[in-house]
Amino acid sequence: MKFTEEHEWLKVEGKLVVVGITEHASSQLGDIVFIELPEEGTTVSKDDEIVVIESVKAASDILSPLDGEIVEINEMLVDEPSKVNDDPMGDAWFFKIKPDNSEQINEYMDEAAYTKLIG
Amino acid sequence: MSDKLMHTPLNKLHQNNNARMTAFAGYDMPLQYENGIMSEHLHTRSQAGLFDVSHMGQIVLRGNDFNQVAEALENLIPMEVKTLKVDRQRYGFFTNSTGGILDDFMFSNRGDHIYMVVNASRKEDDIKHLREHLEPLGVSVKNLENRALIALQGPASEKVLSEHYPKISNMHFMDVSTIPIAGAECWISRSGYTGEDGFEISIPNKAAESVTKTLLKHKSVELVGLGARDSLRLEAGLCLYGQDIDTTTSPVAAGLKWAMHKSRLSEGQKEGSFPGANKILSEIKNGSEYKLAGFVPLGKAPIRTDTQLFDNGTSSVPIGRITSGLFSPTQKHPIAVGYIKSEFSHLGSRVNAQVRGKLLEIEVTSLPFVKKNFKKN
């Protein structure tokens, strides 16, 4: 698993990369009440704002960590956004992306480095 | 950064309760505790929430007698002050010469003086304003820096306080009193900012932590931060100064006409009886261009502060603006208030809110979003 400074996790699943947010991010955001996901088939570039995630009080964006194509989104989160608070590292993944370059993921932190970042 | 912020006497208590702190009006304040905004909000609606609101300004106005102070204060506000009975509180606001609002506050008759609670972000300006206009009339203005302020809000509040002062049930909504809690002289009012029954309690700084800890021992009481304070007040349809009302918004447009007294607004009332009287009287007679309305989106996306509103046609000129918007923990859907041109402000009217480049349909709804649950008089 890899981690971004934006508190996303990335997990390689065959030719795809599954993306979600970390436990730390979900706890910092507080009670999540709304999630807007990109459409399947969307071509995205790294740092595009592709997910909107809202708590009771505020909205934040999730950036695409990679260049590629969104091939699957987790529809369940649209009806049950609070799942991101319950299981951010598991069932509550956001989307699966088919990266243009399978090496791009290597620029991100491993778990030890991420754990150090959030101290 | 945070060492430049002011601390309330309860700062250590917040830290010890693992509060997530935020800067608010120059103070280091709890945004939420471990349970989070949603849980703190629902706890206040079902039991009792305890809020530190010591950042707010507490002011005492003193003259020869109450009448003199009341007459002086009436020069600055469109409310009657002289008719306020002893140990009763009223909502009020300072108007400016263009009919806007300088601040809103609570004021009470404490026999020989007036006690006010004003917004944290406005207290310095309020004190300057009061001193400029009241001191020449022989009224002194004292900023009470030696007292903390907490709010105990929710249906269990009376029961909690009755364990310290059994006669608390005799207090009506907007009554004020001085009572002992845990040995400290507390000034309490039966009022608040959540739409629930509850109390605001002024405590000497030195006793603030011990009184708060004593109240927290009750199983119904939990600490609640500013996050839930905002969602609670918005559900109750209560304005937040600096967001829903400010120096450019008139009390007529803001739906605050109920707070102004007829005797202060009559046709014969001379301009100068309070600042901006001509403008406000004219808006009452002719209507205001904009009105504050409640909105519920038809979709699921929350509509936030500063979202522009448009009509259903092709016009690119906004017809209004959201001033406060969040997810309602009680109703489980987004709610918002904002100013909209009066012709679009009727109940059921549907307009578009521009969110992240998209137009989302929202509907005008009645305020408050959640029924008020005050102590019946």
GROMACS .gro file of C-alpha atoms in nm:
model
  496
    1MET     CA    1   0.000   0.000   0.000
    2LYS     CA    2   0.117   0.354  -0.078
    3PHE     CA    3   0.015   0.682   0.079
    4THR     CA    4  -0.005   1.043  -0.046
    5GLU     CA    5   0.055   1.361   0.148
    6GLU     CA    6  -0.313   1.433   0.083
    7HIS     CA    7  -0.394   1.132   0.307
    8GLU     CA    8  -0.507   0.898   0.031
    9TRP     CA    9  -0.411   0.530   0.024
   10LEU     CA   10  -0.338   0.345  -0.300
   11LYS     CA   11  -0.349  -0.030  -0.338
   12VAL     CA   12  -0.249  -0.218  -0.653
   13GLU     CA   13  -0.514  -0.466  -0.767
   14GLY     CA   14  -0.396  -0.631  -1.090
   15LYS     CA   15  -0.375  -0.358  -1.353
   16LEU     CA   16  -0.584  -0.119  -1.142
   17VAL     CA   17  -0.512   0.096  -0.840
   18VAL     CA   18  -0.778   0.124  -0.567
   19VAL     CA   19  -0.789   0.466  -0.395
   20GLY     CA   20  -0.940   0.569  -0.062
   21ILE     CA   21  -0.864   0.800   0.229
   22THR     CA   22  -0.678   0.705   0.543
   23GLU     CA   23  -0.814   0.653   0.892
   24HIS     CA   24  -0.634   0.973   0.992
   25ALA     CA   25  -0.807   1.175   0.717
   26SER     CA   26  -1.149   1.034   0.794
   27SER     CA   27  -1.112   1.117   1.160
   28GLN     CA   28  -0.988   1.471   1.083
   29LEU     CA   29  -1.285   1.532   0.852
   30GLY     CA   30  -1.535   1.424   1.115
   31ASP     CA   31  -1.883   1.297   1.031
   32ILE     CA   32  -1.899   1.260   0.654
   33VAL     CA   33  -2.242   1.342   0.513
   34PHE     CA   34  -2.198   1.372   0.137
   35ILE     CA   35  -1.970   1.230  -0.130
   36GLU     CA   36  -1.961   1.314  -0.499
   37LEU     CA   37  -1.766   1.068  -0.712
   38PRO     CA   38  -1.640   1.108  -1.069
   39GLU     CA   39  -1.813   0.924  -1.354
   40GLU     CA   40  -1.679   0.590  -1.465
   41GLY     CA   41  -1.479   0.631  -1.784
   42THR     CA   42  -1.349   0.977  -1.693
   43THR     CA   43  -0.991   1.045  -1.794
   44VAL     CA   44  -0.808   1.223  -1.514
   45SER     CA   45  -0.470   1.382  -1.455
   46LYS     CA   46  -0.275   1.380  -1.132
   47ASP     CA   47  -0.402   1.653  -0.890
   48ASP     CA   48  -0.740   1.690  -1.066
   49GLU     CA   49  -1.012   1.746  -0.805
   50ILE     CA   50  -1.221   1.438  -0.865
   51VAL     CA   51  -1.406   1.364  -0.541
   52VAL     CA   52  -1.597   1.605  -0.319
   53ILE     CA   53  -1.628   1.497   0.040
   54GLU     CA   54  -1.836   1.697   0.287
   55SER     CA   55  -1.870   1.684   0.662
   56VAL     CA   56  -2.143   1.859   0.865
   57LYS     CA   57  -1.945   2.179   0.853
   58ALA     CA   58  -1.712   2.186   0.553
   59ALA     CA   59  -1.634   2.058   0.204
   60SER     CA   60  -1.299   1.919   0.089
   61ASP     CA   61  -1.168   1.784  -0.239
   62ILE     CA   62  -0.987   1.462  -0.306
   63LEU     CA   63  -0.722   1.490  -0.578
   64SER     CA   64  -0.644   1.221  -0.829
   65PRO     CA   65  -0.309   1.072  -0.723
   66LEU     CA   66  -0.237   0.937  -1.074
   67ASP     CA   67  -0.289   1.002  -1.445
   68GLY     CA   68  -0.532   0.750  -1.590
   69GLU     CA   69  -0.892   0.644  -1.637
   70ILE     CA   70  -1.152   0.596  -1.365
   71VAL     CA   71  -1.285   0.248  -1.432
   72GLU     CA   72  -1.498   0.186  -1.124
   73ILE     CA   73  -1.649   0.395  -0.845
   74ASN     CA   74  -1.786   0.282  -0.508
   75GLU     CA   75  -2.157   0.367  -0.554
   76MET     CA   76  -2.235   0.256  -0.199
   77LEU     CA   77  -2.071   0.573  -0.065
   78VAL     CA   78  -2.325   0.797  -0.240
   79ASP     CA   79  -2.606   0.649  -0.030
   80GLU     CA   80  -2.399   0.582   0.282
   81PRO     CA   81  -2.123   0.844   0.305
   82SER     CA   82  -2.074   0.767   0.676
   83LYS     CA   83  -1.913   0.435   0.571
   84VAL     CA   84  -1.599   0.641   0.514
   85ASN     CA   85  -1.591   0.707   0.889
   86ASP     CA   86  -1.659   0.342   0.971
   87ASP     CA   87  -1.419   0.164   0.736
   88PRO     CA   88  -1.201   0.409   0.542
   89MET     CA   89  -0.921   0.160   0.472
   90GLY     CA   90  -1.150  -0.123   0.361
   91ASP     CA   91  -1.506  -0.121   0.224
   92ALA     CA   92  -1.515   0.256   0.182
   93TRP     CA   93  -1.270   0.284  -0.109
   94PHE     CA   94  -1.355   0.567  -0.350
   95PHE     CA   95  -1.257   0.461  -0.699
   96LYS     CA   96  -1.041   0.228  -0.907
   97ILE     CA   97  -0.812   0.391  -1.158
   98LYS     CA   98  -0.629   0.237  -1.454
   99PRO     CA   99  -0.299   0.428  -1.448
  100ASP     CA  100  -0.136   0.544  -1.771
  101ASN     CA  101   0.198   0.458  -1.617
  102SER     CA  102   0.219   0.177  -1.364
  103GLU     CA  103   0.544   0.324  -1.225
  104GLN     CA  104   0.378   0.651  -1.115
  105ILE     CA  105   0.258   0.497  -0.788
  106ASN     CA  106   0.618   0.448  -0.675
  107GLU     CA  107   0.662   0.818  -0.603
  108TYR     CA  108   0.436   0.786  -0.300
  109MET     CA  109   0.520   0.701   0.061
  110ASP     CA  110   0.516   0.358   0.214
  111GLU     CA  111   0.329   0.298   0.539
  112ALA     CA  112   0.628   0.370   0.762
  113ALA     CA  113   0.687   0.709   0.598
  114TYR     CA  114   0.317   0.796   0.616
  115THR     CA  115   0.292   0.698   0.982
  116LYS     CA  116   0.586   0.929   1.048
  117LEU     CA  117   0.415   1.212   0.855
  118ILE     CA  118   0.099   1.205   1.063
  119GLY     CA  119   0.308   1.162   1.380
  120MET     CA  120   0.000   3.056   1.585
  121SER     CA  121  -0.213   2.924   1.868
  122ASP     CA  122   0.000   3.096   2.135
  123LYS     CA  123  -0.115   3.430   1.997
  124LEU     CA  124  -0.476   3.333   2.052
  125MET     CA  125  -0.655   3.428   2.372
  126HIS     CA  126  -0.758   3.154   2.611
  127THR     CA  127  -1.081   3.126   2.806
  128PRO     CA  128  -1.063   3.008   3.169
  129LEU     CA  129  -1.175   2.665   3.041
  130ASN     CA  130  -0.892   2.616   2.790
  131LYS     CA  131  -0.717   2.353   3.000
  132LEU     CA  132  -1.044   2.164   3.046
  133HIS     CA  133  -1.090   2.154   2.668
  134GLN     CA  134  -0.737   2.020   2.620
  135ASN     CA  135  -0.792   1.758   2.889
  136ASN     CA  136  -1.108   1.647   2.709
  137ASN     CA  137  -0.921   1.604   2.379
  138ALA     CA  138  -1.099   1.888   2.206
  139ARG     CA  139  -1.005   1.971   1.850
  140MET     CA  140  -0.930   2.343   1.886
  141THR     CA  141  -0.988   2.616   1.631
  142ALA     CA  142  -0.925   2.989   1.613
  143PHE     CA  143  -1.248   3.184   1.653
  144ALA     CA  144  -1.270   3.562   1.700
  145GLY     CA  145  -0.912   3.568   1.834
  146TYR     CA  146  -0.971   3.284   2.082
  147ASP     CA  147  -0.848   2.926   2.093
  148MET     CA  148  -1.187   2.750   2.107
  149PRO     CA  149  -1.311   2.389   2.091
  150LEU     CA  150  -1.454   2.304   1.748
  151GLN     CA  151  -1.553   1.958   1.869
  152TYR     CA  152  -1.460   1.692   2.122
  153GLU     CA  153  -1.399   1.322   2.062
  154ASN     CA  154  -1.764   1.235   1.991
  155GLY     CA  155  -1.780   1.472   1.695
  156ILE     CA  156  -2.024   1.736   1.572
  157MET     CA  157  -2.306   1.498   1.479
  158SER     CA  158  -2.312   1.321   1.813
  159GLU     CA  159  -2.268   1.643   2.015
  160HIS     CA  160  -2.554   1.802   1.822
  161LEU     CA  161  -2.793   1.511   1.877
  162HIS     CA  162  -2.695   1.486   2.243
  163THR     CA  163  -2.793   1.852   2.293
  164ARG     CA  164  -3.132   1.791   2.128
  165SER     CA  165  -3.200   1.480   2.340
  166GLN     CA  166  -3.026   1.553   2.673
  167ALA     CA  167  -2.793   1.841   2.762
  168GLY     CA  168  -2.488   1.995   2.598
  169LEU     CA  169  -2.240   2.216   2.780
  170PHE     CA  170  -2.072   2.489   2.573
  171ASP     CA  171  -1.788   2.724   2.664
  172VAL     CA  172  -1.893   3.064   2.533
  173SER     CA  173  -1.652   3.267   2.747
  174HIS     CA  174  -1.520   3.436   2.433
  175MET     CA  175  -1.842   3.636   2.419
  176GLY     CA  176  -1.846   3.985   2.568
  177GLN     CA  177  -2.013   4.045   2.904
  178ILE     CA  178  -2.084   4.410   2.967
  179VAL     CA  179  -2.238   4.602   3.256
  180LEU     CA  180  -2.402   4.942   3.201
  181ARG     CA  181  -2.443   5.149   3.515
  182GLY     CA  182  -2.586   5.495   3.591
  183ASN     CA  183  -2.780   5.658   3.871
  184ASP     CA  184  -3.062   5.408   3.826
  185PHE     CA  185  -3.203   5.159   3.575
  186ASN     CA  186  -3.423   5.418   3.404
  187GLN     CA  187  -3.134   5.645   3.320
  188VAL     CA  188  -2.936   5.356   3.171
  189ALA     CA  189  -3.241   5.228   2.982
  190GLU     CA  190  -3.311   5.567   2.827
  191ALA     CA  191  -2.950   5.599   2.718
  192LEU     CA  192  -2.942   5.252   2.560
  193GLU     CA  193  -3.267   5.321   2.373
  194ASN     CA  194  -3.076   5.585   2.172
  195LEU     CA  195  -2.880   5.302   2.007
  196ILE     CA  196  -3.136   5.026   1.954
  197PRO     CA  197  -3.490   4.993   1.811
  198MET     CA  198  -3.616   4.811   2.123
  199GLU     CA  199  -3.790   4.932   2.436
  200VAL     CA  200  -3.555   4.907   2.732
  201LYS     CA  201  -3.744   5.102   2.998
  202THR     CA  202  -4.034   4.853   2.995
  203LEU     CA  203  -3.805   4.559   3.066
  204LYS     CA  204  -3.893   4.424   3.410
  205VAL     CA  205  -3.637   4.339   3.675
  206ASP     CA  206  -3.465   4.006   3.610
  207ARG     CA  207  -3.599   3.980   3.256
  208GLN     CA  208  -3.392   3.959   2.940
  209ARG     CA  209  -3.452   4.073   2.582
  210TYR     CA  210  -3.291   4.022   2.241
  211GLY     CA  211  -3.160   4.339   2.080
  212PHE     CA  212  -2.926   4.482   1.820
  213PHE     CA  213  -2.736   4.803   1.754
  214THR     CA  214  -2.834   4.965   1.424
  215ASN     CA  215  -2.609   5.196   1.222
  216SER     CA  216  -2.700   5.514   1.034
  217THR     CA  217  -2.767   5.322   0.711
  218GLY     CA  218  -3.008   5.084   0.883
  219GLY     CA  219  -2.761   4.793   0.906
  220ILE     CA  220  -2.679   4.591   1.216
  221LEU     CA  221  -2.362   4.658   1.421
  222ASP     CA  222  -2.412   4.360   1.650
  223ASP     CA  223  -2.689   4.157   1.808
  224PHE     CA  224  -2.700   4.069   2.177
  225MET     CA  225  -2.901   3.988   2.488
  226PHE     CA  226  -2.963   4.250   2.754
  227SER     CA  227  -3.124   4.221   3.095
  228ASN     CA  228  -3.252   4.442   3.374
  229ARG     CA  229  -3.058   4.353   3.690
  230GLY     CA  230  -3.230   4.606   3.912
  231ASP     CA  231  -2.976   4.886   3.927
  232HIS     CA  232  -2.786   4.805   3.607
  233ILE     CA  233  -2.810   4.646   3.263
  234TYR     CA  234  -2.613   4.331   3.184
  235MET     CA  235  -2.539   4.253   2.819
  236VAL     CA  236  -2.392   3.954   2.633
  237VAL     CA  237  -2.249   4.047   2.292
  238ASN     CA  238  -2.070   3.859   2.013
  239ALA     CA  239  -1.701   3.780   2.059
  240SER     CA  240  -1.606   3.918   1.718
  241ARG     CA  241  -1.781   4.248   1.792
  242LYS     CA  242  -1.715   4.311   2.159
  243GLU     CA  243  -1.434   4.562   2.121
  244ASP     CA  244  -1.634   4.769   1.873
  245ASP     CA  245  -1.948   4.738   2.086
  246ILE     CA  246  -1.767   4.868   2.392
  247LYS     CA  247  -1.627   5.161   2.195
  248HIS     CA  248  -1.973   5.235   2.053
  249LEU     CA  249  -2.137   5.218   2.396
  250ARG     CA  250  -1.869   5.435   2.559
  251GLU     CA  251  -1.891   5.698   2.286
  252HIS     CA  252  -2.268   5.733   2.321
  253LEU     CA  253  -2.344   5.645   2.683
  254GLU     CA  254  -2.058   5.797   2.882
  255PRO     CA  255  -2.157   6.155   2.789
  256LEU     CA  256  -2.500   6.071   2.934
  257GLY     CA  257  -2.344   5.966   3.265
  258VAL     CA  258  -2.363   5.591   3.205
  259SER     CA  259  -2.052   5.379   3.263
  260VAL     CA  260  -1.962   5.084   3.041
  261LYS     CA  261  -1.771   4.799   3.204
  262ASN     CA  262  -1.624   4.505   3.014
  263LEU     CA  263  -1.634   4.209   3.252
  264GLU     CA  264  -1.307   4.030   3.194
  265ASN     CA  265  -1.330   3.853   3.526
  266ARG     CA  266  -1.621   3.627   3.432
  267ALA     CA  267  -1.651   3.315   3.217
  268LEU     CA  268  -1.969   3.216   3.034
  269ILE     CA  269  -2.103   2.869   2.966
  270ALA     CA  270  -2.428   2.749   2.813
  271LEU     CA  271  -2.616   2.442   2.926
  272GLN     CA  272  -2.865   2.356   2.651
  273GLY     CA  273  -3.113   2.077   2.595
  274PRO     CA  274  -3.424   1.920   2.750
  275ALA     CA  275  -3.236   1.785   3.055
  276SER     CA  276  -3.085   2.125   3.146
  277GLU     CA  277  -3.347   2.210   3.406
  278LYS     CA  278  -3.308   1.876   3.580
  279VAL     CA  279  -2.930   1.914   3.590
  280LEU     CA  280  -2.942   2.262   3.743
  281SER     CA  281  -3.223   2.171   3.984
  282GLU     CA  282  -2.974   1.950   4.169
  283HIS     CA  283  -2.784   2.267   4.258
  284TYR     CA  284  -3.078   2.503   4.287
  285PRO     CA  285  -3.421   2.338   4.329
  286LYS     CA  286  -3.615   2.658   4.251
  287ILE     CA  287  -3.475   2.665   3.897
  288SER     CA  288  -3.808   2.531   3.763
  289ASN     CA  289  -3.971   2.862   3.862
  290MET     CA  290  -3.764   3.043   3.601
  291HIS     CA  291  -3.946   3.122   3.277
  292PHE     CA  292  -3.794   3.158   2.931
  293MET     CA  293  -3.584   3.480   2.929
  294ASP     CA  294  -3.582   3.515   3.309
  295VAL     CA  295  -3.249   3.595   3.471
  296SER     CA  296  -3.134   3.523   3.825
  297THR     CA  297  -2.832   3.498   4.053
  298ILE     CA  298  -2.785   3.153   4.201
  299PRO     CA  299  -2.506   2.957   4.370
  300ILE     CA  300  -2.357   2.660   4.186
  301ALA     CA  301  -2.079   2.469   4.359
  302GLY     CA  302  -2.035   2.768   4.589
  303ALA     CA  303  -1.986   3.025   4.312
  304GLU     CA  304  -2.210   3.324   4.245
  305CYS     CA  305  -2.355   3.251   3.902
  306TRP     CA  306  -2.569   3.481   3.691
  307ILE     CA  307  -2.802   3.270   3.484
  308SER     CA  308  -3.058   3.335   3.212
  309ARG     CA  309  -3.305   3.084   3.076
  310SER     CA  310  -3.213   3.126   2.712
  311GLY     CA  311  -2.960   3.013   2.456
  312TYR     CA  312  -2.867   2.967   2.094
  313THR     CA  313  -2.983   2.616   2.012
  314GLY     CA  314  -3.363   2.635   2.002
  315GLU     CA  315  -3.374   2.410   2.309
  316ASP     CA  316  -3.467   2.492   2.665
  317GLY     CA  317  -3.149   2.585   2.846
  318PHE     CA  318  -2.944   2.831   3.043
  319GLU     CA  319  -2.651   3.063   2.997
  320ILE     CA  320  -2.438   3.080   3.309
  321SER     CA  321  -2.190   3.356   3.392
  322ILE     CA  322  -1.928   3.240   3.643
  323PRO     CA  323  -1.637   3.419   3.813
  324ASN     CA  324  -1.320   3.315   3.624
  325LYS     CA  325  -1.169   3.149   3.930
  326ALA     CA  326  -1.470   2.917   3.970
  327ALA     CA  327  -1.529   2.850   3.600
  328GLU     CA  328  -1.350   2.518   3.587
  329SER     CA  329  -1.494   2.382   3.911
  330VAL     CA  330  -1.853   2.481   3.821
  331THR     CA  331  -1.814   2.329   3.473
  332LYS     CA  332  -1.668   2.007   3.613
  333THR     CA  333  -1.950   1.986   3.865
  334LEU     CA  334  -2.212   2.014   3.591
  335LEU     CA  335  -2.025   1.763   3.372
  336LYS     CA  336  -2.054   1.503   3.649
  337HIS     CA  337  -2.424   1.466   3.566
  338LYS     CA  338  -2.478   1.169   3.333
  339SER     CA  339  -2.695   1.377   3.096
  340VAL     CA  340  -2.429   1.642   3.032
  341GLU     CA  341  -2.161   1.630   2.762
  342LEU     CA  342  -1.924   1.893   2.628
  343VAL     CA  343  -2.025   2.042   2.293
  344GLY     CA  344  -1.803   2.252   2.065
  345LEU     CA  345  -1.856   2.542   1.829
  346GLY     CA  346  -1.922   2.307   1.536
  347ALA     CA  347  -2.244   2.173   1.684
  348ARG     CA  348  -2.329   2.518   1.820
  349ASP     CA  349  -2.344   2.636   1.459
  350SER     CA  350  -2.557   2.345   1.335
  351LEU     CA  351  -2.792   2.376   1.634
  352ARG     CA  352  -2.847   2.749   1.588
  353LEU     CA  353  -2.902   2.714   1.213
  354GLU     CA  354  -3.163   2.440   1.263
  355ALA     CA  355  -3.333   2.677   1.508
  356GLY     CA  356  -3.333   2.951   1.242
  357LEU     CA  357  -3.118   3.184   1.455
  358CYS     CA  358  -2.897   3.440   1.279
  359LEU     CA  359  -2.518   3.437   1.318
  360TYR     CA  360  -2.362   3.783   1.323
  361GLY     CA  361  -2.097   3.825   1.055
  362GLN     CA  362  -2.265   3.563   0.837
  363ASP     CA  363  -2.643   3.613   0.823
  364ILE     CA  364  -2.649   3.968   0.954
  365ASP     CA  365  -2.392   4.248   0.941
  366THR     CA  366  -2.353   4.621   0.890
  367THR     CA  367  -2.502   4.594   0.539
  368THR     CA  368  -2.811   4.385   0.621
  369SER     CA  369  -3.125   4.548   0.751
  370PRO     CA  370  -3.322   4.393   1.036
  371VAL     CA  371  -3.631   4.404   0.810
  372ALA     CA  372  -3.464   4.192   0.540
  373ALA     CA  373  -3.321   3.963   0.811
  374GLY     CA  374  -3.670   3.886   0.945
  375LEU     CA  375  -3.594   4.054   1.278
  376LYS     CA  376  -3.889   4.293   1.277
  377TRP     CA  377  -4.039   4.092   1.565
  378ALA     CA  378  -3.754   4.210   1.789
  379MET     CA  379  -3.826   4.580   1.731
  380HIS     CA  380  -4.097   4.741   1.941
  381LYS     CA  381  -4.397   4.915   1.784
  382SER     CA  382  -4.350   5.218   2.006
  383ARG     CA  383  -4.003   5.264   1.857
  384LEU     CA  384  -4.125   5.229   1.496
  385SER     CA  385  -4.449   5.431   1.490
  386GLU     CA  386  -4.511   5.685   1.212
  387GLY     CA  387  -4.463   5.978   1.448
  388GLN     CA  388  -4.129   5.849   1.571
  389LYS     CA  389  -3.867   6.110   1.510
  390GLU     CA  390  -3.552   6.022   1.319
  391GLY     CA  391  -3.270   6.006   1.560
  392SER     CA  392  -3.458   5.802   1.815
  393PHE     CA  393  -3.220   5.523   1.705
  394PRO     CA  394  -2.961   5.511   1.424
  395GLY     CA  395  -3.097   5.436   1.076
  396ALA     CA  396  -3.460   5.488   1.184
  397ASN     CA  397  -3.562   5.652   0.853
  398LYS     CA  398  -3.426   5.364   0.646
  399ILE     CA  399  -3.577   5.097   0.869
  400LEU     CA  400  -3.918   5.268   0.889
  401SER     CA  401  -3.923   5.302   0.511
  402GLU     CA  402  -3.838   4.932   0.464
  403ILE     CA  403  -4.113   4.832   0.703
  404LYS     CA  404  -4.360   5.044   0.501
  405ASN     CA  405  -4.242   4.955   0.151
  406GLY     CA  406  -4.080   4.614   0.200
  407SER     CA  407  -3.714   4.526   0.159
  408GLU     CA  408  -3.552   4.433  -0.173
  409TYR     CA  409  -3.413   4.108  -0.027
  410LYS     CA  410  -3.539   3.872   0.241
  411LEU     CA  411  -3.366   3.614   0.453
  412ALA     CA  412  -3.518   3.275   0.371
  413GLY     CA  413  -3.463   2.912   0.463
  414PHE     CA  414  -3.367   2.668   0.188
  415VAL     CA  415  -3.360   2.292   0.147
  416PRO     CA  416  -3.183   2.148  -0.157
  417LEU     CA  417  -3.373   1.887  -0.359
  418GLY     CA  418  -3.050   1.687  -0.397
  419LYS     CA  419  -2.802   1.564  -0.138
  420ALA     CA  420  -2.519   1.815  -0.176
  421PRO     CA  421  -2.483   2.067   0.108
  422ILE     CA  422  -2.513   2.432  -0.005
  423ARG     CA  423  -2.248   2.641   0.173
  424THR     CA  424  -2.192   3.005   0.266
  425ASP     CA  425  -2.146   3.245  -0.027
  426THR     CA  426  -2.315   3.018  -0.282
  427GLN     CA  427  -2.483   3.235  -0.546
  428LEU     CA  428  -2.850   3.188  -0.630
  429PHE     CA  429  -3.004   3.221  -0.978
  430ASP     CA  430  -3.356   3.210  -1.117
  431ASN     CA  431  -3.468   2.929  -1.345
  432GLY     CA  432  -3.425   3.135  -1.659
  433THR     CA  433  -3.109   3.216  -1.845
  434SER     CA  434  -3.019   3.528  -1.651
  435SER     CA  435  -2.662   3.532  -1.530
  436VAL     CA  436  -2.742   3.795  -1.267
  437PRO     CA  437  -2.765   3.638  -0.919
  438ILE     CA  438  -3.093   3.681  -0.732
  439GLY     CA  439  -2.946   3.599  -0.395
  440ARG     CA  440  -2.673   3.446  -0.183
  441ILE     CA  441  -2.651   3.173   0.083
  442THR     CA  442  -2.517   3.308   0.412
  443SER     CA  443  -2.512   2.985   0.619
  444GLY     CA  444  -2.543   2.626   0.503
  445LEU     CA  445  -2.462   2.286   0.647
  446PHE     CA  446  -2.590   1.933   0.693
  447SER     CA  447  -2.870   1.916   0.949
  448PRO     CA  448  -2.790   1.637   1.197
  449THR     CA  449  -3.154   1.632   1.315
  450GLN     CA  450  -3.319   1.629   0.973
  451LYS     CA  451  -3.043   1.427   0.801
  452HIS     CA  452  -3.035   1.652   0.497
  453PRO     CA  453  -2.869   1.981   0.405
  454ILE     CA  454  -3.023   2.311   0.517
  455ALA     CA  455  -2.930   2.672   0.444
  456VAL     CA  456  -3.038   3.032   0.491
  457GLY     CA  457  -2.962   3.326   0.270
  458TYR     CA  458  -3.086   3.647   0.117
  459ILE     CA  459  -3.303   3.624  -0.193
  460LYS     CA  460  -3.492   3.892  -0.387
  461SER     CA  461  -3.830   3.930  -0.220
  462GLU     CA  462  -4.025   3.823  -0.532
  463PHE     CA  463  -3.858   3.479  -0.510
  464SER     CA  464  -3.889   3.440  -0.132
  465HIS     CA  465  -4.235   3.278  -0.100
  466LEU     CA  466  -4.258   2.930   0.051
  467GLY     CA  467  -4.211   2.656  -0.207
  468SER     CA  468  -4.033   2.885  -0.451
  469ARG     CA  469  -3.762   2.690  -0.639
  470VAL     CA  470  -3.438   2.852  -0.749
  471ASN     CA  471  -3.090   2.736  -0.849
  472ALA     CA  472  -2.778   2.736  -0.636
  473GLN     CA  473  -2.444   2.736  -0.816
  474VAL     CA  474  -2.224   2.469  -0.656
  475ARG     CA  475  -1.887   2.381  -0.813
  476GLY     CA  476  -2.005   2.513  -1.150
  477LYS     CA  477  -2.333   2.319  -1.146
  478LEU     CA  478  -2.683   2.456  -1.086
  479LEU     CA  479  -2.859   2.261  -0.812
  480GLU     CA  480  -3.228   2.313  -0.740
  481ILE     CA  481  -3.321   2.436  -0.391
  482GLU     CA  482  -3.659   2.522  -0.240
  483VAL     CA  483  -3.760   2.803  -0.006
  484THR     CA  484  -3.883   2.656   0.321
  485SER     CA  485  -4.016   2.797   0.647
  486LEU     CA  486  -3.790   2.879   0.941
  487PRO     CA  487  -3.699   2.737   1.185
  488PHE     CA  488  -3.597   2.400   1.039
  489VAL     CA  489  -3.644   2.235   1.379
  490LYS     CA  490  -3.925   2.338   1.613
  491LYS     CA  491  -3.812   2.543   1.911
  492ASN     CA  492  -3.841   2.368   2.243
  493PHE     CA  493  -3.828   2.659   2.489
  494LYS     CA  494  -3.969   2.648   2.841
  495LYS     CA  495  -4.333   2.756   2.818
  496ASN     CA  496  -4.415   3.066   3.020
   0.00000   0.00000   0.00000
